[in-house]
């Protein structure tokens, strides 16, 4: 209130003066020019992320336009990839990618949740930091190293297990059935093996987010559970897991997005069959990233445009999955604290 | 494994608390510090005992009595019997309520050990398969120029790929780190509804498929700008993969800076950018370093984007702007698909080199950073101890002087 004179503000009102009610002074923080520039710069940094995402989508769409115009909806309903006869689509590679990603998640989610719980709840304090570092290291191991290890070390050793699964459970659980005999080669390069390798890359992603969320569970509620006589597992079941549910769902979806986009493992397998293969133990099953990695060296404009279209579908799909995951994590009770 | 019985012990009163009337003055537990140890002797003995007992039992039954063989089956049965024994021992020692707790703990430790074993196995297997190539110094000092597929391992190496990898990672870091940290600062310092959207988007972009980044850079650099495939294009693809990672992990680090520090700075009349520049960033320096170096470790191992925007060559090309520039992941990916065993061994050797680079970066991140905001380095702690000792000495000297004066 700039118009109040000092006497009015300090002493009791003089007898002749009008009664001025006590109104709290309004605090207006005026930003200096430098600050305004600084905030604009930061805002630019935030906008740049939008811009990059928009550019990726825009350029892919621009380059894929020809394909969508020529192929139309058939692009989503055709299974084969025969460019010469203009008969191509992603009806087989897209669901194949989903099958691989789901296989990876089936293995990764229990492992990652257990690992996260162990680090945040069970591990002695001395072990916590080394374990967190180990998970970080797992995330930093290049995917090509996972792929080499998986294809040359894991695959020959896991085939026996694949056969065992198909022999004993194939009758009960149709996805485990392998049709066409008992040859070793039928079990090679299957979505199951690819999913196993990819699950190792997904585990650190899910683990680190879940660990963060679990460790934020309020100590008051933890102590309350203990005071009511819960054992540690009882406390985890009743406090930590319900608290971290949103974060867990988000983390799993992020892991799904990562598994959908994994390229190198699928590309090293190279089993270019364009049929939807839901028998996870059976050989074959190319995903969209694998398709792109397989054909990138073909430089005809039609092919490039078709690959861009496939890439665009993958991009939009993973972006939706991941963005929903991000929103779930932020909206959840655990995320509300980190975002003020 | 918490000592459950200590939970029942009365809580230790604060040291400065005067005893209330009516409370026995010489309570033996008074002032005893309750330690919640997670590993106790009893717990360790229970686990070891169950392990040995189940091993003996299973060996006897499985190998001697039942007509079964096979290491995998033996291990599985042994583990199941171990869990059973552990549960029984726990029920006898600590009551039935503790059984689930102990068994879950045992399962978790087992899983942790399996994960550790898997990682060690990966590193070990890759290095072991590539050992014939790795054992020659020329593997890291020579290029593949004029080296044929039948040449011995004493010829040729991956020096050119290492240079390419490091250059591309360097360019990507230089581009991605300022942008990433700016975005993180926006989330932490400006906030607002737009920040929520940016945060979700950054979260989403951290698992952007690698190959999509490659496709985008191909569409932008090669198809639209008409530039050739090069190391620089690869670096741009790496930048796109790196920005969200750096932004996300820096945001976590910046958020750890205590609010009171910012408020203290504002109270002294500092403007926002001064506060960020002189208080927030230096406080979070250690964490930011970790974020950046981990981002570099991620970037150096990215393979898929490079397939589309860069190519393999066998000679040294230190200029990222011209011609194809080989990097380690690309070298591995191409060489492992050659039919000759020797080339495959070279690929595994290169993978071991790549792993070594990642490990070096990773260790660097741990050594440089990993400190909580405001946590002092060892040198700073020594300096503070020295200062304190000097001040104490000065105070003692002053007091002595005062005594002399009084006398």
XYZ file of C-alpha atoms in Angstrom:
747
model
C 0.000 0.000 0.000
C 2.081 2.764 -1.294
C -0.365 5.534 -0.341
C -0.270 5.001 3.424
C 1.873 7.572 5.089
C 4.332 6.419 7.751
C 2.289 7.957 10.610
C -0.787 5.986 9.639
C 1.177 2.800 9.346
C 2.946 3.161 12.681
C 0.894 4.848 15.364
C -2.773 4.675 16.282
C -4.912 6.644 13.881
C -5.107 10.321 14.671
C -8.440 11.532 15.864
C -9.345 13.264 12.609
C -8.090 10.568 10.224
C -10.406 8.015 8.652
C -10.324 4.495 10.080
C -7.973 2.403 7.986
C -8.576 -1.341 8.404
C -5.492 -3.508 8.876
C -4.888 -5.176 5.582
C -1.848 -7.375 5.199
C 0.710 -5.923 2.866
C 0.778 -7.673 -0.446
C 4.173 -9.088 -1.240
C 4.973 -8.764 -4.875
C 8.241 -10.313 -5.917
C 9.304 -8.487 -9.019
C 11.767 -10.421 -11.110
C 14.775 -8.510 -12.310
C 15.588 -8.452 -15.988
C 18.391 -10.957 -15.545
C 16.057 -13.307 -13.744
C 13.420 -13.024 -16.422
C 16.032 -13.854 -19.041
C 17.226 -16.767 -16.915
C 13.743 -18.184 -16.504
C 13.144 -17.796 -20.218
C 16.350 -19.737 -20.856
C 15.237 -22.551 -18.560
C 11.825 -22.545 -20.200
C 13.632 -22.871 -23.514
C 15.406 -25.944 -22.156
C 12.065 -27.467 -21.263
C 10.564 -26.547 -24.608
C 13.551 -28.078 -26.396
C 12.482 -31.498 -25.126
C 9.033 -30.906 -26.642
C 10.640 -29.681 -29.824
C 12.867 -32.732 -30.180
C 9.972 -35.121 -29.640
C 7.870 -33.141 -32.096
C 10.684 -33.104 -34.639
C 11.123 -36.863 -34.401
C 7.420 -37.458 -34.946
C 7.200 -34.823 -37.660
C 10.165 -36.003 -39.705
C 9.142 -39.642 -39.494
C 5.603 -38.748 -40.569
C 6.873 -36.578 -43.427
C 9.105 -39.355 -44.724
C 6.496 -42.055 -44.169
C 3.712 -40.100 -45.877
C 4.219 -41.735 -49.264
C 3.863 -45.167 -47.756
C 0.694 -44.317 -45.913
C -0.743 -42.738 -49.050
C 0.069 -45.729 -51.227
C -0.631 -48.543 -48.789
C -3.314 -46.935 -46.669
C -4.892 -49.110 -44.006
C -3.480 -52.177 -45.681
C -0.200 -51.217 -44.010
C -1.673 -52.335 -40.717
C -3.371 -55.485 -41.992
C -0.751 -57.009 -44.303
C 1.666 -59.507 -42.815
C 4.237 -59.864 -45.564
C 7.000 -57.469 -46.487
C 7.199 -57.714 -50.280
C 8.012 -54.270 -51.515
C 8.279 -55.193 -55.165
C 4.629 -56.131 -55.446
C 3.619 -53.297 -53.120
C 2.357 -55.862 -50.678
C 3.770 -55.006 -47.301
C 2.612 -54.214 -43.792
C 3.274 -54.594 -40.112
C 0.503 -56.999 -39.183
C 3.049 -59.663 -38.261
C 6.034 -57.678 -36.961
C 4.015 -55.526 -34.585
C 2.360 -58.377 -32.642
C 5.631 -60.316 -32.743
C 7.285 -57.380 -30.981
C 4.491 -57.392 -28.415
C 4.989 -61.120 -27.793
C 8.743 -60.649 -27.296
C 8.181 -57.693 -24.961
C 5.582 -59.588 -22.937
C 7.895 -62.587 -22.595
C 10.608 -60.248 -21.374
C 8.244 -58.698 -18.843
C 7.039 -62.051 -17.512
C 10.636 -62.810 -16.562
C 11.752 -59.311 -15.631
C 8.906 -58.076 -13.432
C 9.185 -60.626 -10.581
C 12.976 -60.370 -10.627
C 12.977 -56.573 -10.653
C 10.346 -56.188 -7.925
C 12.194 -58.632 -5.695
C 15.489 -56.897 -6.339
C 13.974 -53.484 -5.598
C 12.371 -54.701 -2.389
C 15.586 -56.363 -1.325
C 17.633 -53.220 -1.874
C 15.166 -50.878 -0.216
C 13.955 -53.091 2.655
C 16.139 -56.091 3.340
C 19.719 -55.261 2.456
C 21.961 -54.178 5.334
C 22.949 -50.513 5.114
C 26.502 -51.351 4.045
C 25.269 -53.269 1.036
C 22.754 -50.704 -0.182
C 25.065 -48.443 -2.121
C 27.030 -51.225 -3.815
C 23.753 -52.860 -4.835
C 22.384 -49.627 -6.274
C 25.658 -49.233 -8.149
C 25.314 -52.770 -9.457
C 21.841 -52.064 -10.837
C 23.162 -48.861 -12.416
C 25.977 -50.887 -13.933
C 23.502 -53.387 -15.308
C 21.712 -50.516 -17.009
C 24.989 -49.208 -18.397
C 26.142 -52.487 -19.958
C 25.759 -51.945 -23.707
C 22.903 -53.833 -25.303
C 25.288 -55.341 -27.825
C 27.162 -57.061 -25.005
C 23.891 -58.515 -23.714
C 23.136 -59.620 -27.241
C 26.529 -61.314 -27.749
C 26.262 -63.075 -24.426
C 22.693 -64.088 -25.039
C 23.139 -65.394 -28.552
C 26.431 -67.208 -28.088
C 26.395 -68.216 -24.428
C 22.808 -68.356 -23.200
C 21.041 -69.699 -26.278
C 22.874 -73.055 -26.595
C 22.398 -73.644 -22.874
C 18.732 -72.685 -22.701
C 17.543 -74.860 -25.592
C 17.276 -77.907 -23.346
C 14.996 -75.957 -21.048
C 12.924 -74.773 -24.019
C 12.437 -78.371 -25.109
C 11.553 -79.444 -21.600
C 8.945 -76.674 -21.390
C 7.442 -77.590 -24.729
C 7.435 -81.340 -23.955
C 5.815 -81.047 -20.557
C 3.689 -77.934 -20.742
C 3.032 -77.628 -24.457
C -0.146 -79.675 -24.193
C -1.546 -77.651 -21.342
C -0.429 -74.191 -22.360
C -0.786 -73.679 -26.135
C 1.828 -70.884 -26.467
C 4.483 -73.407 -25.397
C 3.600 -75.843 -28.167
C 6.189 -76.328 -30.878
C 4.766 -77.767 -34.058
C 6.893 -79.613 -36.579
C 9.001 -82.131 -34.754
C 11.732 -82.274 -32.181
C 14.654 -80.748 -34.024
C 16.980 -78.491 -32.062
C 16.812 -75.847 -34.749
C 13.082 -75.371 -34.195
C 13.838 -73.953 -30.774
C 16.559 -71.546 -31.841
C 16.012 -67.821 -32.270
C 12.620 -68.013 -30.619
C 10.727 -65.102 -29.036
C 11.342 -66.859 -25.732
C 15.140 -66.659 -26.021
C 14.989 -63.074 -27.270
C 12.635 -62.193 -24.434
C 14.969 -63.756 -21.872
C 17.910 -61.671 -23.095
C 15.820 -58.518 -23.267
C 14.485 -59.137 -19.771
C 18.029 -58.650 -18.468
C 18.034 -55.179 -20.011
C 14.609 -54.350 -18.606
C 15.343 -55.496 -15.045
C 17.547 -52.505 -14.124
C 14.977 -49.990 -15.430
C 12.109 -51.418 -13.394
C 14.330 -52.034 -10.378
C 15.702 -48.532 -10.096
C 12.311 -46.807 -10.366
C 10.649 -49.228 -7.941
C 13.497 -48.920 -5.469
C 13.146 -45.150 -5.526
C 9.397 -45.409 -4.945
C 9.649 -48.042 -2.201
C 12.241 -46.092 -0.268
C 9.851 -43.130 -0.127
C 7.180 -45.037 1.791
C 6.565 -42.855 4.859
C 8.391 -44.030 7.957
C 5.386 -43.164 10.124
C 3.270 -45.789 8.412
C 6.104 -48.304 8.495
C 6.550 -47.811 12.219
C 2.787 -48.021 12.691
C 2.765 -51.439 11.029
C 5.653 -52.598 13.186
C 3.926 -51.258 16.299
C 0.860 -53.317 15.418
C 3.073 -56.366 15.446
C 3.764 -56.870 11.766
C 6.876 -58.729 10.717
C 8.991 -57.095 8.067
C 7.253 -58.948 5.248
C 3.904 -58.038 6.781
C 4.941 -54.393 6.823
C 6.030 -54.571 3.174
C 2.768 -56.209 2.140
C 0.588 -53.695 3.942
C 2.564 -50.460 3.671
C 5.305 -50.457 1.067
C 3.566 -52.306 -1.770
C 0.243 -50.397 -1.619
C 2.182 -47.156 -1.352
C 4.303 -47.945 -4.376
C 1.545 -49.386 -6.576
C 1.402 -46.459 -8.982
C 5.162 -46.311 -9.278
C 5.306 -50.047 -9.887
C 2.733 -49.929 -12.687
C 4.530 -46.996 -14.279
C 7.900 -48.714 -14.011
C 6.557 -51.884 -15.617
C 5.099 -49.876 -18.485
C 8.400 -48.101 -19.002
C 10.089 -51.477 -19.074
C 7.538 -52.605 -21.649
C 8.347 -49.597 -23.826
C 12.044 -50.398 -23.583
C 11.466 -54.040 -24.447
C 9.356 -53.086 -27.468
C 12.152 -50.982 -28.869
C 15.068 -53.346 -28.301
C 16.847 -53.794 -31.592
C 20.195 -55.482 -31.428
C 19.137 -58.794 -29.920
C 16.409 -59.246 -32.502
C 18.688 -58.045 -35.292
C 21.424 -60.532 -34.368
C 18.947 -63.388 -34.510
C 17.733 -62.510 -38.014
C 14.872 -64.823 -38.724
C 13.038 -62.891 -41.411
C 9.752 -64.686 -41.409
C 6.753 -62.425 -41.714
C 4.150 -64.459 -39.900
C 2.709 -63.815 -36.498
C 4.354 -66.371 -34.235
C 2.714 -66.680 -30.851
C 4.334 -70.028 -30.078
C 7.006 -68.389 -27.977
C 9.323 -71.394 -27.977
C 9.204 -71.806 -31.748
C 11.845 -70.202 -33.937
C 11.087 -67.012 -35.816
C 9.501 -63.735 -34.986
C 10.787 -60.434 -36.274
C 9.837 -57.227 -34.474
C 9.660 -53.708 -35.909
C 13.144 -52.685 -34.725
C 14.507 -55.941 -36.084
C 12.783 -55.268 -39.394
C 14.352 -51.820 -39.627
C 17.813 -53.094 -38.694
C 17.480 -55.849 -41.271
C 16.509 -53.672 -44.219
C 18.227 -50.350 -43.451
C 20.903 -50.884 -46.047
C 18.333 -51.094 -48.863
C 18.337 -47.582 -50.128
C 15.367 -47.445 -52.486
C 13.152 -44.517 -51.508
C 10.105 -46.789 -51.269
C 11.855 -49.050 -48.788
C 13.144 -46.168 -46.709
C 9.670 -44.669 -46.613
C 8.150 -47.984 -45.567
C 10.718 -48.378 -42.810
C 10.000 -44.830 -41.654
C 6.313 -45.736 -41.461
C 7.105 -48.801 -39.355
C 9.392 -46.684 -37.179
C 6.661 -44.080 -36.772
C 4.209 -46.708 -35.564
C 6.795 -47.957 -33.069
C 7.574 -44.408 -31.952
C 3.937 -43.455 -31.417
C 3.216 -46.703 -29.610
C 6.168 -46.487 -27.216
C 5.623 -42.780 -26.671
C 2.007 -43.381 -25.648
C 2.920 -46.279 -23.372
C 5.807 -44.384 -21.803
C 3.939 -41.107 -21.420
C 1.031 -42.857 -19.714
C 3.600 -44.567 -17.492
C 5.181 -41.201 -16.707
C 1.806 -39.699 -15.817
C 0.932 -42.689 -13.622
C 4.220 -42.375 -11.767
C 3.757 -38.628 -11.274
C 0.100 -38.911 -10.269
C 0.663 -41.777 -7.834
C 0.938 -41.057 -4.154
C 4.659 -41.665 -4.223
C 5.210 -39.417 -7.198
C 3.190 -36.543 -5.765
C 5.998 -35.801 -3.341
C 8.678 -35.481 -5.942
C 6.634 -33.168 -8.114
C 5.736 -30.026 -6.251
C 17.331 -60.129 9.398
C 16.238 -58.038 12.303
C 16.571 -59.229 15.847
C 12.870 -59.387 16.570
C 13.231 -59.649 20.338
C 14.780 -56.200 20.656
C 11.564 -54.621 19.463
C 10.041 -55.483 22.822
C 12.801 -53.714 24.785
C 11.819 -50.342 26.281
C 12.919 -47.382 24.222
C 16.039 -45.618 25.378
C 15.190 -42.238 26.904
C 17.003 -39.209 25.621
C 20.260 -38.575 27.456
C 19.298 -35.143 28.775
C 15.961 -36.336 30.138
C 15.558 -36.053 33.902
C 14.080 -39.240 35.409
C 10.396 -38.913 36.194
C 9.322 -39.545 39.804
C 8.282 -43.096 40.425
C 10.620 -44.480 37.806
C 13.265 -46.839 39.180
C 16.510 -44.919 39.034
C 18.741 -47.922 38.370
C 16.987 -49.485 35.440
C 19.672 -51.657 33.802
C 18.213 -50.955 30.377
C 18.264 -47.221 30.951
C 20.408 -45.552 28.369
C 21.190 -48.818 26.605
C 21.214 -48.125 22.926
C 18.924 -50.383 20.970
C 20.633 -51.569 17.837
C 18.526 -52.998 15.107
C 21.098 -55.173 13.456
C 20.102 -56.587 10.132
C 22.567 -59.472 10.269
C 22.753 -61.428 13.503
C 24.814 -64.430 14.499
C 21.653 -66.463 15.064
C 20.354 -65.619 11.627
C 23.601 -66.519 9.876
C 23.845 -69.785 11.793
C 20.256 -70.676 10.926
C 20.924 -70.107 7.220
C 24.248 -71.987 7.204
C 22.817 -74.847 9.236
C 19.803 -75.192 6.940
C 22.080 -75.110 3.882
C 24.319 -77.888 5.209
C 21.505 -80.005 6.580
C 19.476 -79.817 3.381
C 22.590 -80.590 1.316
C 23.237 -83.714 3.343
C 19.656 -84.883 3.222
C 19.187 -84.221 -0.475
C 22.499 -85.829 -1.329
C 21.510 -88.935 0.531
C 18.017 -89.187 -0.895
C 18.589 -87.847 -4.368
C 21.904 -89.467 -5.221
C 21.798 -92.624 -3.127
C 18.224 -93.727 -2.731
C 16.181 -92.312 -5.625
C 17.329 -93.202 -9.148
C 17.775 -89.558 -10.157
C 20.732 -87.712 -11.613
C 21.492 -84.295 -12.997
C 23.029 -81.214 -11.483
C 20.098 -78.898 -12.220
C 17.574 -81.170 -10.589
C 19.829 -81.652 -7.597
C 20.267 -77.903 -7.139
C 16.533 -77.258 -7.402
C 15.614 -79.959 -4.900
C 18.399 -78.818 -2.593
C 17.073 -75.258 -2.703
C 13.486 -76.335 -2.012
C 14.567 -78.460 0.952
C 16.752 -75.601 2.177
C 13.748 -73.266 2.218
C 11.760 -75.893 4.094
C 14.503 -76.296 6.696
C 14.983 -72.562 7.050
C 11.262 -72.129 7.616
C 11.253 -74.845 10.278
C 14.299 -73.442 12.072
C 12.763 -69.965 12.001
C 9.477 -71.258 13.374
C 11.334 -72.970 16.213
C 13.563 -70.024 17.068
C 11.494 -66.929 16.377
C 7.918 -68.135 16.131
C 5.623 -68.747 13.215
C 5.143 -65.112 12.353
C 8.757 -64.751 11.301
C 8.640 -67.657 8.835
C 7.356 -65.752 5.780
C 9.740 -62.937 6.550
C 12.800 -65.166 6.641
C 11.812 -67.159 3.572
C 11.150 -64.016 1.548
C 14.517 -62.676 2.677
C 16.223 -65.902 1.601
C 14.507 -65.791 -1.802
C 15.602 -62.199 -2.290
C 19.213 -62.899 -1.405
C 19.203 -65.842 -3.810
C 17.842 -63.695 -6.605
C 20.402 -60.992 -5.866
C 23.205 -63.559 -6.051
C 21.842 -64.863 -9.360
C 21.824 -61.354 -10.826
C 25.381 -60.707 -9.641
C 26.456 -64.046 -11.084
C 24.801 -63.212 -14.419
C 26.636 -59.897 -14.681
C 29.973 -61.461 -13.770
C 29.291 -64.252 -16.237
C 28.612 -61.773 -19.028
C 31.799 -59.846 -18.450
C 33.784 -63.028 -17.974
C 32.363 -64.814 -21.001
C 32.915 -61.875 -23.342
C 36.499 -61.377 -22.189
C 37.185 -65.120 -22.259
C 35.888 -65.603 -25.794
C 37.856 -62.627 -27.024
C 41.017 -63.515 -25.128
C 43.049 -64.540 -28.190
C 42.561 -61.117 -29.713
C 42.867 -59.249 -26.434
C 46.230 -60.708 -25.480
C 48.025 -58.744 -28.172
C 48.810 -55.095 -27.619
C 48.224 -54.340 -31.263
C 44.518 -54.935 -30.633
C 44.228 -51.529 -29.022
C 46.974 -49.735 -30.953
C 46.318 -50.729 -34.585
C 43.470 -50.343 -37.015
C 41.968 -52.942 -39.308
C 43.452 -51.274 -42.394
C 44.948 -53.878 -44.735
C 44.106 -56.705 -42.370
C 42.468 -59.666 -44.029
C 40.150 -62.170 -42.414
C 42.881 -64.819 -42.381
C 45.551 -62.659 -40.762
C 46.721 -63.701 -37.292
C 45.732 -61.751 -34.204
C 49.157 -60.095 -34.155
C 47.829 -57.882 -36.934
C 45.072 -55.347 -36.678
C 42.997 -53.979 -33.870
C 40.215 -51.665 -32.873
C 42.104 -48.419 -32.287
C 40.115 -46.679 -35.024
C 36.831 -47.840 -33.494
C 37.915 -46.648 -30.042
C 38.782 -43.210 -31.436
C 35.450 -43.081 -33.258
C 33.503 -44.125 -30.190
C 35.222 -41.615 -27.936
C 34.815 -38.757 -30.423
C 31.147 -39.457 -30.987
C 30.563 -39.745 -27.263
C 32.427 -36.484 -26.683
C 30.337 -34.582 -29.240
C 27.142 -36.080 -27.866
C 28.127 -35.098 -24.322
C 28.948 -31.545 -25.346
C 25.533 -31.193 -26.982
C 23.371 -33.147 -24.560
C 24.674 -32.048 -21.171
C 23.820 -28.321 -21.383
C 20.380 -29.076 -22.803
C 19.706 -31.845 -20.316
C 20.732 -29.777 -17.302
C 18.731 -26.775 -18.570
C 15.642 -28.955 -18.822
C 16.269 -30.362 -15.339
C 16.697 -26.838 -13.926
C 13.431 -25.871 -15.600
C 11.645 -28.721 -13.839
C 13.123 -27.895 -10.450
C 13.440 -24.101 -10.437
C 10.533 -22.904 -12.565
C 7.942 -25.648 -12.207
C 4.309 -25.077 -13.015
C 1.851 -27.071 -15.126
C 4.150 -27.074 -18.142
C 6.864 -28.686 -16.057
C 4.549 -31.624 -15.329
C 4.131 -32.252 -19.026
C 7.855 -31.884 -19.683
C 8.604 -34.301 -16.865
C 6.270 -36.950 -18.257
C 7.737 -36.427 -21.714
C 11.314 -36.771 -20.460
C 10.300 -39.918 -18.629
C 8.808 -41.211 -21.878
C 11.844 -40.274 -23.944
C 14.216 -42.195 -21.650
C 12.952 -45.383 -23.191
C 12.711 -44.093 -26.731
C 13.584 -47.011 -29.021
C 17.191 -46.595 -30.134
C 16.351 -47.434 -33.698
C 13.809 -44.602 -33.870
C 16.516 -42.102 -32.944
C 18.571 -43.556 -35.775
C 15.672 -43.300 -38.233
C 15.028 -39.691 -37.221
C 18.644 -38.636 -37.695
C 18.699 -40.471 -41.005
C 15.575 -38.603 -42.108
C 16.942 -35.280 -40.883
C 20.636 -35.371 -41.748
C 20.843 -37.688 -44.715
C 17.506 -37.332 -46.479
C 16.597 -33.724 -45.698
C 19.912 -31.922 -45.250
C 21.602 -34.108 -47.830
C 24.713 -34.707 -45.747
C 26.502 -38.045 -46.002
C 26.442 -40.665 -43.250
C 29.189 -39.722 -40.816
C 30.403 -39.861 -37.250
C 28.706 -36.534 -36.594
C 25.310 -37.892 -37.583
C 25.933 -40.764 -35.185
C 26.808 -38.258 -32.475
C 23.488 -36.454 -33.017
C 21.637 -39.749 -32.618
C 23.562 -40.373 -29.390
C 22.674 -36.849 -28.235
C 18.984 -37.593 -28.641
C 19.378 -40.756 -26.584
C 21.411 -38.929 -23.935
C 19.343 -35.768 -23.310
C 16.417 -37.441 -21.501
C 18.751 -39.563 -19.411
C 20.871 -36.606 -18.299
C 17.764 -34.477 -17.669
C 16.065 -37.123 -15.570
C 19.021 -38.020 -13.403
C 20.076 -34.360 -12.961
C 16.545 -33.499 -11.871
C 16.772 -36.108 -9.134
C 20.097 -34.643 -8.024
C 18.911 -31.012 -8.112
C 15.839 -31.915 -6.103
C 18.095 -33.130 -3.303
C 19.507 -29.638 -2.756
C 17.949 -28.474 0.523
C 15.337 -25.738 0.195
C 16.823 -23.875 3.123
C 20.001 -23.239 1.131
C 18.000 -21.588 -1.641
C 16.003 -19.577 0.866
C 19.170 -18.454 2.623
C 20.477 -17.228 -0.685
C 17.251 -15.371 -1.496
C 17.250 -13.868 1.997
C 20.675 -12.426 1.294
C 19.149 -10.659 -1.666
C 20.454 -12.902 -4.403
C 18.497 -13.145 -7.623
C 17.292 -16.476 -8.916
C 19.992 -17.046 -11.478
C 22.664 -16.046 -8.940
C 21.174 -18.531 -6.492
C 21.193 -21.279 -9.087
C 24.686 -20.432 -10.267
C 26.391 -19.995 -6.897
C 24.314 -22.183 -4.571
C 22.244 -24.848 -6.300
C 24.661 -26.020 -8.980
C 27.784 -26.137 -6.761
C 25.842 -27.999 -4.064
C 24.657 -30.584 -6.552
C 27.980 -30.730 -8.404
C 28.889 -34.224 -7.292
C 25.514 -35.650 -8.224
C 25.459 -33.849 -11.555
C 28.889 -35.243 -12.391
C 27.597 -38.733 -11.714
C 24.581 -38.104 -13.923
C 26.732 -36.844 -16.781
C 29.314 -39.615 -16.608
C 26.624 -42.294 -16.389
C 25.015 -40.690 -19.418
C 28.348 -40.954 -21.236
C 28.613 -44.611 -20.287
C 25.142 -45.155 -21.744
C 25.927 -43.284 -24.926
C 29.137 -45.135 -25.723
C 27.305 -48.442 -25.807
C 24.372 -47.440 -28.026
C 24.406 -49.556 -31.145
C 21.152 -49.434 -33.022
C 21.095 -45.741 -34.033
C 24.583 -46.050 -35.472
C 23.540 -48.785 -37.883
C 21.508 -46.333 -39.914
C 23.549 -43.158 -39.831
C 27.142 -44.361 -39.834
C 29.057 -47.142 -41.507
C 31.893 -49.558 -40.947
C 35.345 -48.850 -42.288
C 38.663 -50.395 -41.470
C 41.010 -47.441 -41.391
C 41.498 -44.537 -39.024
C 39.103 -41.656 -39.591
C 39.488 -39.045 -36.882
C 37.259 -36.532 -38.677
C 33.658 -37.058 -37.571
C 32.312 -34.757 -40.293
C 33.619 -36.664 -43.280
C 33.180 -40.242 -44.385
C 32.127 -43.134 -42.253
C 33.601 -43.328 -38.816
C 33.602 -46.736 -37.178
C 32.702 -47.004 -33.512
C 33.084 -49.989 -31.211
C 29.421 -51.117 -31.169
C 29.282 -50.944 -34.951
C 32.526 -52.892 -35.247
C 31.176 -55.585 -32.935
C 27.847 -55.807 -34.713
C 29.414 -56.188 -38.153
C 32.301 -58.453 -37.182
C 30.255 -60.890 -35.153
C 28.165 -61.647 -38.222
C 31.168 -62.609 -40.364
C 31.413 -66.337 -40.879
C 35.074 -66.712 -39.848
C 35.756 -67.641 -36.252
C 38.692 -65.250 -36.118
C 36.457 -62.283 -36.918
C 34.030 -63.375 -34.244
C 36.845 -63.528 -31.717
C 37.820 -60.005 -32.738
C 34.240 -58.901 -32.145
C 34.289 -60.384 -28.670
C 37.637 -58.707 -28.012
C 36.121 -55.391 -29.087
C 33.159 -56.056 -26.795
C 35.578 -56.571 -23.919
C 37.261 -53.245 -24.780
C 33.847 -51.563 -24.869
C 32.957 -53.083 -21.509
C 36.264 -51.851 -20.121
C 35.508 -48.311 -21.334
C 32.042 -48.471 -19.777
C 33.505 -49.776 -16.521
C 36.130 -47.017 -16.462
C 33.451 -44.373 -16.966
C 31.286 -46.033 -14.366
C 34.059 -46.143 -11.761
C 34.863 -42.536 -12.600
C 31.253 -41.608 -11.904
C 31.409 -43.322 -8.521
C 34.747 -41.732 -7.601
C 33.898 -38.227 -8.786
C 30.371 -38.145 -7.548
C 27.964 -40.178 -5.549
C 28.064 -37.767 -2.638
C 24.963 -36.303 -1.096
C 24.536 -32.568 -1.635
C 26.689 -30.699 0.836
C 28.658 -33.796 1.764
C 32.299 -32.816 1.926
C 35.120 -34.481 0.077
C 37.943 -36.000 2.069
C 40.162 -33.028 1.239
C 37.545 -30.535 2.385
C 37.085 -32.519 5.600
C 40.848 -32.431 6.272
C 40.881 -28.721 5.607
C 38.025 -28.198 8.052
C 39.723 -30.337 10.693
C 42.904 -28.290 10.257
C 40.957 -25.061 10.587
C 39.200 -26.304 13.688
C 42.501 -27.388 15.276
C 44.048 -24.009 14.499
C 41.071 -22.181 15.980
C 41.157 -24.378 19.093
C 44.863 -23.741 19.504
C 44.329 -20.020 19.127
C 41.513 -20.103 21.675
C 43.649 -22.101 24.120
C 46.487 -19.656 23.668
C 44.139 -16.730 24.236
C 42.712 -18.343 27.407
C 46.195 -19.033 28.699
C 47.117 -15.442 28.004
C 43.977 -14.347 29.866
C 44.892 -16.530 32.876
C 48.356 -15.040 32.958
C 46.787 -11.613 32.781
C 44.499 -12.430 35.711
C 47.391 -13.796 37.742
